Coordinates of C-alpha atoms in Angstrom, one line a residue:
X133 CA 211.6 257.6 -155.7
X134 CA 210.7 260.8 -153.9
X135 CA 209.9 258.8 -150.8
X136 CA 213.2 257.0 -151.0
X137 CA 215.1 260.3 -151.2
X138 CA 213.2 261.6 -148.1
X139 CA 213.9 258.4 -146.2
X140 CA 217.6 258.6 -147.1
X141 CA 217.7 262.2 -146.0
X142 CA 216.1 261.3 -142.6
X143 CA 218.6 258.5 -142.1
X144 CA 221.5 260.7 -143.1
X145 CA 220.3 263.5 -140.8
X146 CA 220.0 261.0 -137.9
X147 CA 223.5 259.7 -138.6
X148 CA 224.9 263.2 -138.6
X149 CA 223.2 264.0 -135.3
X150 CA 224.5 260.8 -133.8
X151 CA 228.0 261.3 -134.9
X152 CA 228.4 265.1 -134.9
X153 CA 225.6 266.8 -133.2
X154 CA 225.6 265.0 -129.8
X155 CA 227.6 266.8 -127.1
X156 CA 230.8 264.8 -126.3
X157 CA 230.1 264.7 -122.5
X158 CA 226.7 263.1 -123.2
X159 CA 228.3 259.9 -124.5
X160 CA 229.0 258.4 -121.1
X161 CA 229.3 259.4 -117.4
X162 CA 232.0 258.8 -114.9
X163 CA 230.4 256.6 -112.3
X164 CA 231.8 257.1 -108.8
X165 CA 230.7 254.8 -106.0
X166 CA 230.4 256.5 -102.6
X167 CA 230.5 253.8 -100.0
X168 CA 229.9 254.4 -96.2
X169 CA 227.5 253.8 -93.3
X170 CA 224.8 256.0 -94.8
X171 CA 222.5 255.9 -91.7
X172 CA 225.3 257.4 -89.6
X173 CA 227.0 260.8 -89.4
X174 CA 230.1 259.4 -91.1
X175 CA 228.3 258.1 -94.1
X176 CA 226.2 261.2 -94.5
X177 CA 229.5 263.2 -94.6
X178 CA 230.8 260.8 -97.3
X179 CA 227.7 261.4 -99.4
X180 CA 227.3 265.1 -98.8
X181 CA 230.9 265.8 -99.8
X182 CA 230.5 263.7 -103.0
X183 CA 227.3 265.5 -103.9
X184 CA 228.9 268.8 -103.6
X185 CA 231.8 267.7 -105.8
X186 CA 229.6 266.2 -108.5
X187 CA 227.4 269.3 -108.6
X188 CA 230.4 271.6 -109.1
X189 CA 232.0 269.4 -111.7
X190 CA 228.8 268.9 -113.7
X191 CA 227.9 272.6 -113.6
X192 CA 231.2 273.2 -115.3
X193 CA 230.3 270.7 -118.0
X194 CA 232.1 267.7 -116.5
X195 CA 235.7 266.4 -116.4
X196 CA 237.9 266.8 -119.5
X197 CA 238.8 263.2 -120.5
X198 CA 241.1 263.5 -123.5
X199 CA 239.0 265.2 -126.2
X200 CA 235.6 265.0 -124.5
X201 CA 233.9 266.1 -121.3
X202 CA 232.3 263.6 -119.1
X203 CA 229.8 264.3 -116.3
X204 CA 229.8 262.7 -112.9
X205 CA 227.3 260.1 -111.8
X206 CA 227.3 259.2 -108.1
X207 CA 226.3 255.7 -106.9
X208 CA 225.3 255.5 -103.2
X209 CA 226.5 252.3 -101.5
X210 CA 225.4 251.8 -97.9
X211 CA 228.1 249.7 -96.3
X212 CA 226.3 249.4 -92.9
X213 CA 229.9 248.7 -91.7
X214 CA 229.3 249.6 -88.0
X215 CA 226.9 246.7 -87.7
X216 CA 228.0 244.2 -90.3
X217 CA 231.3 243.7 -92.3
X218 CA 229.4 241.3 -94.5
X219 CA 227.0 244.1 -95.5
X220 CA 230.1 246.3 -96.3
X221 CA 231.6 243.7 -98.6
X222 CA 228.3 243.0 -100.3
X223 CA 227.8 246.8 -100.9
X224 CA 231.3 247.0 -102.5
X225 CA 230.8 244.0 -104.7
X226 CA 227.4 245.3 -105.9
X227 CA 228.8 248.8 -106.6
X228 CA 231.5 247.3 -108.8
X229 CA 229.7 244.4 -110.6
X230 CA 226.1 245.7 -110.8
X231 CA 226.4 249.4 -110.8
X232 CA 229.6 249.3 -112.8
X233 CA 231.4 252.1 -111.0
X234 CA 234.6 253.5 -112.4
X235 CA 236.0 254.7 -109.0
X236 CA 235.2 254.4 -105.3
X237 CA 235.5 256.8 -102.4
X238 CA 234.6 256.4 -98.7
X239 CA 234.8 253.7 -96.0
X240 CA 235.2 254.3 -92.3
X241 CA 235.6 251.3 -89.9
X242 CA 239.1 249.8 -90.4
X243 CA 238.0 246.2 -90.2
X244 CA 235.4 246.8 -92.9
X245 CA 237.7 248.9 -95.1
X246 CA 240.3 246.2 -95.1
X247 CA 237.7 243.7 -96.4
X248 CA 236.3 246.2 -98.9
X249 CA 239.8 247.1 -100.1
X250 CA 240.5 243.5 -101.1
X251 CA 237.3 243.4 -103.3
X252 CA 238.3 246.7 -105.0
X253 CA 241.7 245.3 -105.6
X254 CA 240.3 242.1 -107.1
X255 CA 238.5 244.3 -109.7
X256 CA 241.5 246.7 -110.1
X257 CA 239.3 249.7 -109.2
X258 CA 240.9 252.9 -107.7
X259 CA 239.5 253.2 -104.2
X260 CA 240.3 256.4 -102.2
X261 CA 239.7 255.7 -98.5
X262 CA 238.0 258.6 -96.7
X263 CA 237.6 257.6 -93.1
X264 CA 239.8 254.8 -91.8
X265 CA 243.2 255.7 -90.3
X266 CA 244.9 252.4 -89.7
X267 CA 248.4 252.2 -91.3
X268 CA 247.9 248.7 -92.6
X269 CA 245.7 249.9 -95.4
X270 CA 248.7 251.6 -96.9
X271 CA 251.4 249.2 -95.7
X272 CA 249.6 246.7 -97.9
X273 CA 250.4 248.9 -100.9
X274 CA 254.1 248.9 -100.0
X275 CA 254.3 245.1 -99.4
X276 CA 252.3 244.0 -102.4
X277 CA 252.3 246.9 -104.8
X278 CA 251.0 244.9 -107.8
X279 CA 247.8 244.0 -106.0
X280 CA 247.1 247.0 -103.7
X281 CA 248.3 249.9 -105.9
X282 CA 244.7 250.8 -106.6
X283 CA 244.2 252.0 -103.0
X284 CA 245.0 255.6 -102.0
X285 CA 244.3 257.2 -98.6
X286 CA 242.2 260.3 -98.9
X287 CA 241.5 261.3 -95.3
X288 CA 242.5 261.3 -92.5
X289 CA 246.2 261.0 -92.2
X290 CA 247.2 257.6 -90.6
X291 CA 246.8 256.9 -86.9
X292 CA 250.5 257.1 -86.2
X293 CA 250.3 260.8 -87.2
X294 CA 247.0 261.1 -85.3
X295 CA 248.7 260.1 -82.2
X296 CA 251.6 262.5 -82.7
X297 CA 249.0 265.3 -83.2
X298 CA 247.2 264.3 -80.0
X299 CA 250.4 264.5 -78.0
X300 CA 251.2 267.9 -79.7
X301 CA 247.9 269.1 -78.4
X302 CA 248.6 267.7 -74.9
X303 CA 252.0 269.5 -74.8
X304 CA 250.3 272.7 -76.0
X305 CA 247.6 272.5 -73.3
X306 CA 250.2 271.6 -70.6
X307 CA 252.2 274.6 -71.5
X308 CA 249.1 276.8 -71.2
X309 CA 248.4 275.5 -67.8
X310 CA 251.9 275.9 -66.6
X311 CA 252.1 279.4 -68.0
X312 CA 248.7 280.6 -66.8
X313 CA 248.3 278.8 -63.5
X314 CA 252.0 278.2 -62.5
X315 CA 251.5 274.5 -61.8
X316 CA 255.0 273.0 -61.5
X317 CA 254.2 269.3 -62.1
X318 CA 251.2 268.5 -64.2
X319 CA 249.2 265.3 -63.5
X320 CA 247.4 263.5 -66.4
X321 CA 244.6 261.0 -66.3
X322 CA 243.8 258.8 -69.4
X323 CA 240.2 258.1 -70.0
X324 CA 239.6 255.9 -73.1
X325 CA 236.5 254.0 -74.2
X326 CA 236.5 250.3 -74.0
X327 CA 237.3 249.6 -77.6
X328 CA 240.2 247.8 -79.4
X329 CA 241.4 250.8 -81.3
X330 CA 242.1 252.6 -78.0
X331 CA 244.6 250.0 -76.8
X332 CA 247.7 251.1 -78.8
X333 CA 247.0 254.7 -78.0
X334 CA 247.0 254.0 -74.3
X335 CA 250.2 252.1 -74.6
X336 CA 251.9 254.9 -76.4
X337 CA 250.4 257.5 -74.0
X338 CA 251.9 255.7 -71.0
X339 CA 255.4 256.1 -72.3
X340 CA 254.9 259.6 -73.9
X341 CA 253.3 261.4 -71.0
X342 CA 256.4 261.1 -68.7
X343 CA 258.5 262.3 -71.6
X344 CA 256.5 265.4 -71.8
X345 CA 257.4 266.1 -68.1
X346 CA 254.0 265.1 -66.8
X347 CA 252.9 262.5 -64.3
X348 CA 250.4 259.8 -65.3
X349 CA 248.0 259.3 -62.4
X350 CA 245.7 256.5 -63.8
X351 CA 243.9 255.0 -66.7
X352 CA 240.1 254.6 -66.8
X353 CA 238.1 252.6 -69.4
X354 CA 234.3 253.3 -69.5
X355 CA 232.0 251.6 -72.0
X356 CA 231.8 253.4 -75.3
X357 CA 228.0 253.8 -74.7
X358 CA 228.1 254.6 -71.0
X359 CA 225.3 256.9 -69.8
X360 CA 226.9 257.5 -66.4
X361 CA 230.6 258.1 -65.7
X362 CA 230.4 259.7 -62.3
X363 CA 232.4 256.9 -60.8
X364 CA 235.3 257.5 -63.3
X365 CA 235.0 261.3 -62.8
X366 CA 235.1 260.9 -59.0
X367 CA 238.3 258.8 -59.3
X368 CA 239.9 261.3 -61.7
X369 CA 239.2 264.1 -59.1
X370 CA 240.7 262.0 -56.3
X371 CA 243.8 261.4 -58.4
X372 CA 244.5 265.1 -58.5
X373 CA 244.7 265.2 -62.3
X374 CA 245.0 268.5 -63.9
X375 CA 244.4 267.1 -67.5
X376 CA 242.2 264.4 -68.8
X377 CA 243.5 262.8 -72.0
X378 CA 240.3 261.6 -73.7
X379 CA 240.1 258.9 -76.3
X380 CA 236.4 258.7 -77.4
X381 CA 234.8 257.9 -80.7
X382 CA 231.3 257.1 -79.4
X383 CA 228.5 258.5 -77.3
X384 CA 230.4 258.3 -74.1
X385 CA 232.1 261.4 -75.2
X386 CA 228.9 263.3 -74.6
X387 CA 228.3 261.7 -71.3
X388 CA 231.8 262.4 -70.0
X389 CA 231.9 266.0 -71.1
X390 CA 228.4 266.8 -69.8
X391 CA 228.9 265.2 -66.3
X392 CA 232.4 266.7 -66.0
X393 CA 230.9 270.1 -66.6
X394 CA 228.0 269.5 -64.2
X395 CA 230.5 268.4 -61.5
X396 CA 232.9 271.2 -62.4
X397 CA 235.8 268.7 -62.3
X398 CA 239.0 270.8 -62.0
X399 CA 240.8 269.2 -65.0
X400 CA 240.9 270.3 -68.6
X401 CA 240.0 267.8 -71.4
X402 CA 242.2 267.3 -74.5
X403 CA 242.7 264.4 -76.9
X404 CA 240.1 262.8 -79.2
X405 CA 236.4 263.2 -78.7
X406 CA 234.6 262.6 -81.9
X407 CA 231.2 263.7 -80.5
X408 CA 232.7 267.1 -79.6
X409 CA 233.6 267.6 -83.3
X410 CA 229.9 267.8 -84.2
X411 CA 227.7 270.9 -84.2
X412 CA 225.2 269.1 -82.0
X413 CA 227.6 268.6 -79.2
X414 CA 226.7 271.8 -77.4
X415 CA 223.0 271.0 -77.3
X416 CA 223.7 267.3 -76.4
X417 CA 225.7 268.4 -73.4
X418 CA 223.3 271.2 -72.6
X419 CA 226.3 273.6 -72.7
X420 CA 228.2 271.6 -70.0
X421 CA 230.8 270.6 -72.7
X422 CA 232.1 274.1 -72.6
X423 CA 236.0 274.2 -72.8
X424 CA 236.2 270.6 -74.1
X425 CA 239.0 270.3 -76.7
X426 CA 239.4 267.7 -79.4
X427 CA 241.3 267.1 -82.6
X428 CA 239.2 268.1 -85.7
X429 CA 239.6 268.8 -89.4
X430 CA 237.4 271.9 -89.9
X431 CA 236.1 274.8 -87.8
X432 CA 234.0 277.7 -89.0
X433 CA 236.1 280.8 -89.5
X434 CA 239.5 279.0 -89.7
X435 CA 241.3 279.1 -93.0
X436 CA 244.1 276.5 -93.6
X437 CA 244.4 277.9 -97.1
X438 CA 242.4 279.8 -99.7
X439 CA 240.1 276.8 -100.4
X440 CA 239.0 276.2 -96.8
X441 CA 236.5 279.0 -96.3
X442 CA 234.7 278.6 -99.6
X443 CA 234.4 274.9 -99.0
X444 CA 233.1 275.2 -95.4
X445 CA 230.6 278.0 -96.2
X446 CA 229.2 276.3 -99.2
X447 CA 228.9 273.0 -97.3
X448 CA 227.0 274.8 -94.5
X449 CA 224.7 276.5 -97.0
X450 CA 223.9 273.1 -98.6
X451 CA 223.7 270.9 -95.6
X452 CA 223.3 273.2 -92.6
X453 CA 226.4 272.1 -90.6
X454 CA 230.2 272.3 -90.6
X455 CA 231.6 269.4 -92.6
X456 CA 233.1 266.4 -90.8
X457 CA 236.3 264.9 -92.1
X458 CA 234.5 262.2 -94.0
X459 CA 233.1 265.0 -96.2
X460 CA 236.6 265.1 -97.8
X461 CA 235.1 262.8 -100.4
X462 CA 234.7 266.3 -102.0
X463 CA 238.5 266.7 -102.2
X464 CA 239.0 263.1 -103.4
X465 CA 236.6 263.7 -106.4
X466 CA 236.6 267.4 -107.2
X467 CA 240.4 267.8 -106.8
X468 CA 242.4 264.6 -106.7
X469 CA 240.5 262.5 -109.2
X470 CA 239.6 265.4 -111.5
X471 CA 243.1 266.6 -111.8
X472 CA 244.6 263.1 -112.3
X473 CA 242.0 262.3 -115.0
X474 CA 242.5 265.5 -116.9
X475 CA 246.2 265.2 -116.7
X476 CA 246.3 261.6 -117.9
X477 CA 243.4 262.1 -120.4
X478 CA 241.9 258.7 -119.5
X479 CA 239.9 256.7 -117.0
X480 CA 242.3 253.8 -117.2
X481 CA 243.3 253.0 -113.6
X482 CA 246.8 251.8 -114.5
X483 CA 247.5 255.0 -116.3
X484 CA 246.1 257.2 -113.5
X485 CA 248.0 255.6 -110.7
X486 CA 251.5 257.0 -111.6
X487 CA 249.9 260.4 -112.1
X488 CA 248.3 260.3 -108.6
X489 CA 251.5 259.1 -107.0
X490 CA 253.5 262.1 -108.1
X491 CA 251.0 264.9 -107.9
X492 CA 250.7 267.4 -105.0
X493 CA 247.4 269.2 -104.7
X494 CA 246.0 271.8 -102.4
X495 CA 242.7 270.7 -100.7
X496 CA 240.6 272.6 -98.2
X497 CA 242.3 270.9 -95.2
X498 CA 245.9 271.4 -96.4
X499 CA 248.2 269.9 -99.1
X500 CA 248.0 266.3 -100.3
X501 CA 251.2 264.5 -101.1
X502 CA 251.7 260.7 -101.2
X503 CA 254.7 259.5 -99.2
X504 CA 257.0 256.4 -99.3
X505 CA 258.0 254.2 -96.5
X506 CA 261.5 254.0 -94.9
X507 CA 262.6 251.5 -97.6
X508 CA 261.5 253.9 -100.4
X509 CA 258.4 251.8 -101.3
X510 CA 255.3 253.6 -102.5
X511 CA 252.7 253.7 -99.7
X512 CA 249.9 255.9 -101.2
X513 CA 249.7 257.3 -97.6
X514 CA 249.4 261.0 -96.8
X515 CA 252.2 263.4 -95.8
X516 CA 251.7 265.0 -92.3
X517 CA 253.2 268.1 -90.8
X518 CA 253.9 271.7 -91.6
X519 CA 253.1 272.5 -95.2
X520 CA 250.9 269.4 -95.6
X521 CA 248.1 268.1 -93.5
X522 CA 248.1 268.9 -89.7
X523 CA 244.4 268.9 -88.7
X524 CA 243.2 271.4 -86.0
X525 CA 242.8 271.4 -82.2
X526 CA 239.4 272.8 -81.5
X527 CA 237.8 273.9 -78.3
X528 CA 234.2 274.7 -77.4
X529 CA 234.0 278.3 -76.2
X530 CA 230.6 279.6 -75.1
X531 CA 228.6 277.7 -77.7
X532 CA 231.1 278.0 -80.6
X533 CA 233.7 275.6 -81.8
X534 CA 236.9 277.5 -82.1
X535 CA 240.3 276.4 -83.4
X536 CA 243.1 276.9 -80.8
X537 CA 245.8 274.8 -82.4
X538 CA 248.2 275.1 -84.3
X539 CA 249.1 278.3 -82.7
X540 CA 252.7 278.7 -83.6
X541 CA 253.4 274.9 -83.5
X542 CA 256.5 274.3 -85.6
X543 CA 255.9 277.7 -87.1
X544 CA 252.4 276.9 -88.3
X545 CA 249.4 279.2 -87.5
X546 CA 246.2 279.4 -89.5
X547 CA 244.0 282.4 -90.0
X548 CA 241.2 282.3 -87.5
X549 CA 243.0 280.4 -84.7
X550 CA 242.1 281.9 -81.3
X551 CA 243.7 281.7 -77.8
X552 CA 243.0 278.6 -75.7
X553 CA 240.7 279.1 -72.7
X554 CA 240.8 277.5 -69.2
X555 CA 237.5 277.0 -67.5
X556 CA 237.0 279.6 -64.7
X557 CA 236.5 277.0 -61.9
X558 CA 239.9 275.5 -62.8
X559 CA 241.5 278.9 -62.8
X560 CA 239.9 279.6 -59.4
X561 CA 241.2 276.3 -57.9
X562 CA 244.8 276.5 -59.1
X563 CA 245.8 280.1 -59.7
X564 CA 248.0 281.4 -56.9

């Protein structure tokens, strides 16, 4: 009888521990799939940003989901999307069906993200894109809301806004040249890598450059992996161009900037040069990339808002470099998803979507708001412009990447933005 009472006491105690004594957040984790090309800079940014978000949330006990707190568990999914779209779709399928993720963040190459998007929609999983800029990703939401409503853009803003930003930078630099060097009619050369995504940008540039009061003197298309562009640079010099409008996402960005610096080509560089966004650009160009300018999201010392500096400094402390824009998986998890889940009190995607559609949140790169298209249909695309997301124009100045734009553009100036500099050999050639 005594043994029976002891056994009942043990069972009762175990029952009480299981039902009362276990911390609520220990019952289950929120699984977030981080998908990207993990052997490339873009995927490493995806993962690092997510790790930083998870560590912050878990240190605070987790995300409040209704009456309980749940910690974050990250699942790394290597999409290998630069080399194989099939690998990307397999990684997405595995993350959902085998790892049982609740949400997904990441993706970079548009062709791969379009395919991955369809798989996420098949399983009704919220997928926050953090890399691809093509408008179609969000146009799908507007055209077939019932199917694609689970997709939201996280970063960057879409390529139509990217183009507008590039031309704002071009106008800004043109104004600096006119003011400082008194050049009456600026000449512009377009140099874009031989990739499909460059084609529409060149088309738009051909019509926009004359509208800015500048003369287009030629278009050059080196290979995206070219190791020698002296022929293109010589042609640019012969054209008399004062500005080179660059459109580079690959290693040719290093080659072009290094050789232009070595040859002291008398033309400033502005546009997109993804390689120039990285900390390693200075060393890769052996300092010859000095004065190159490109669009970017972050720069050390520049504060878009009160969240920017803490984010950048902590990221540098953890990973030893300034975050690239794909590291905005941090904002997607630590800010957007966290706030939506806590407000809705659930992980149910269909209940979270209306919350995310109407929320406006401050993130380290600006303010996130989801816009509608011209017909009033929900796009799940990002607002661009003053008060929202603008990105930065950054320039290499003597070994440091400095933000030089926006510097009064539409009334916007961020703390830490510095004056634009023209290379001394260009000043010497043109200043009268």
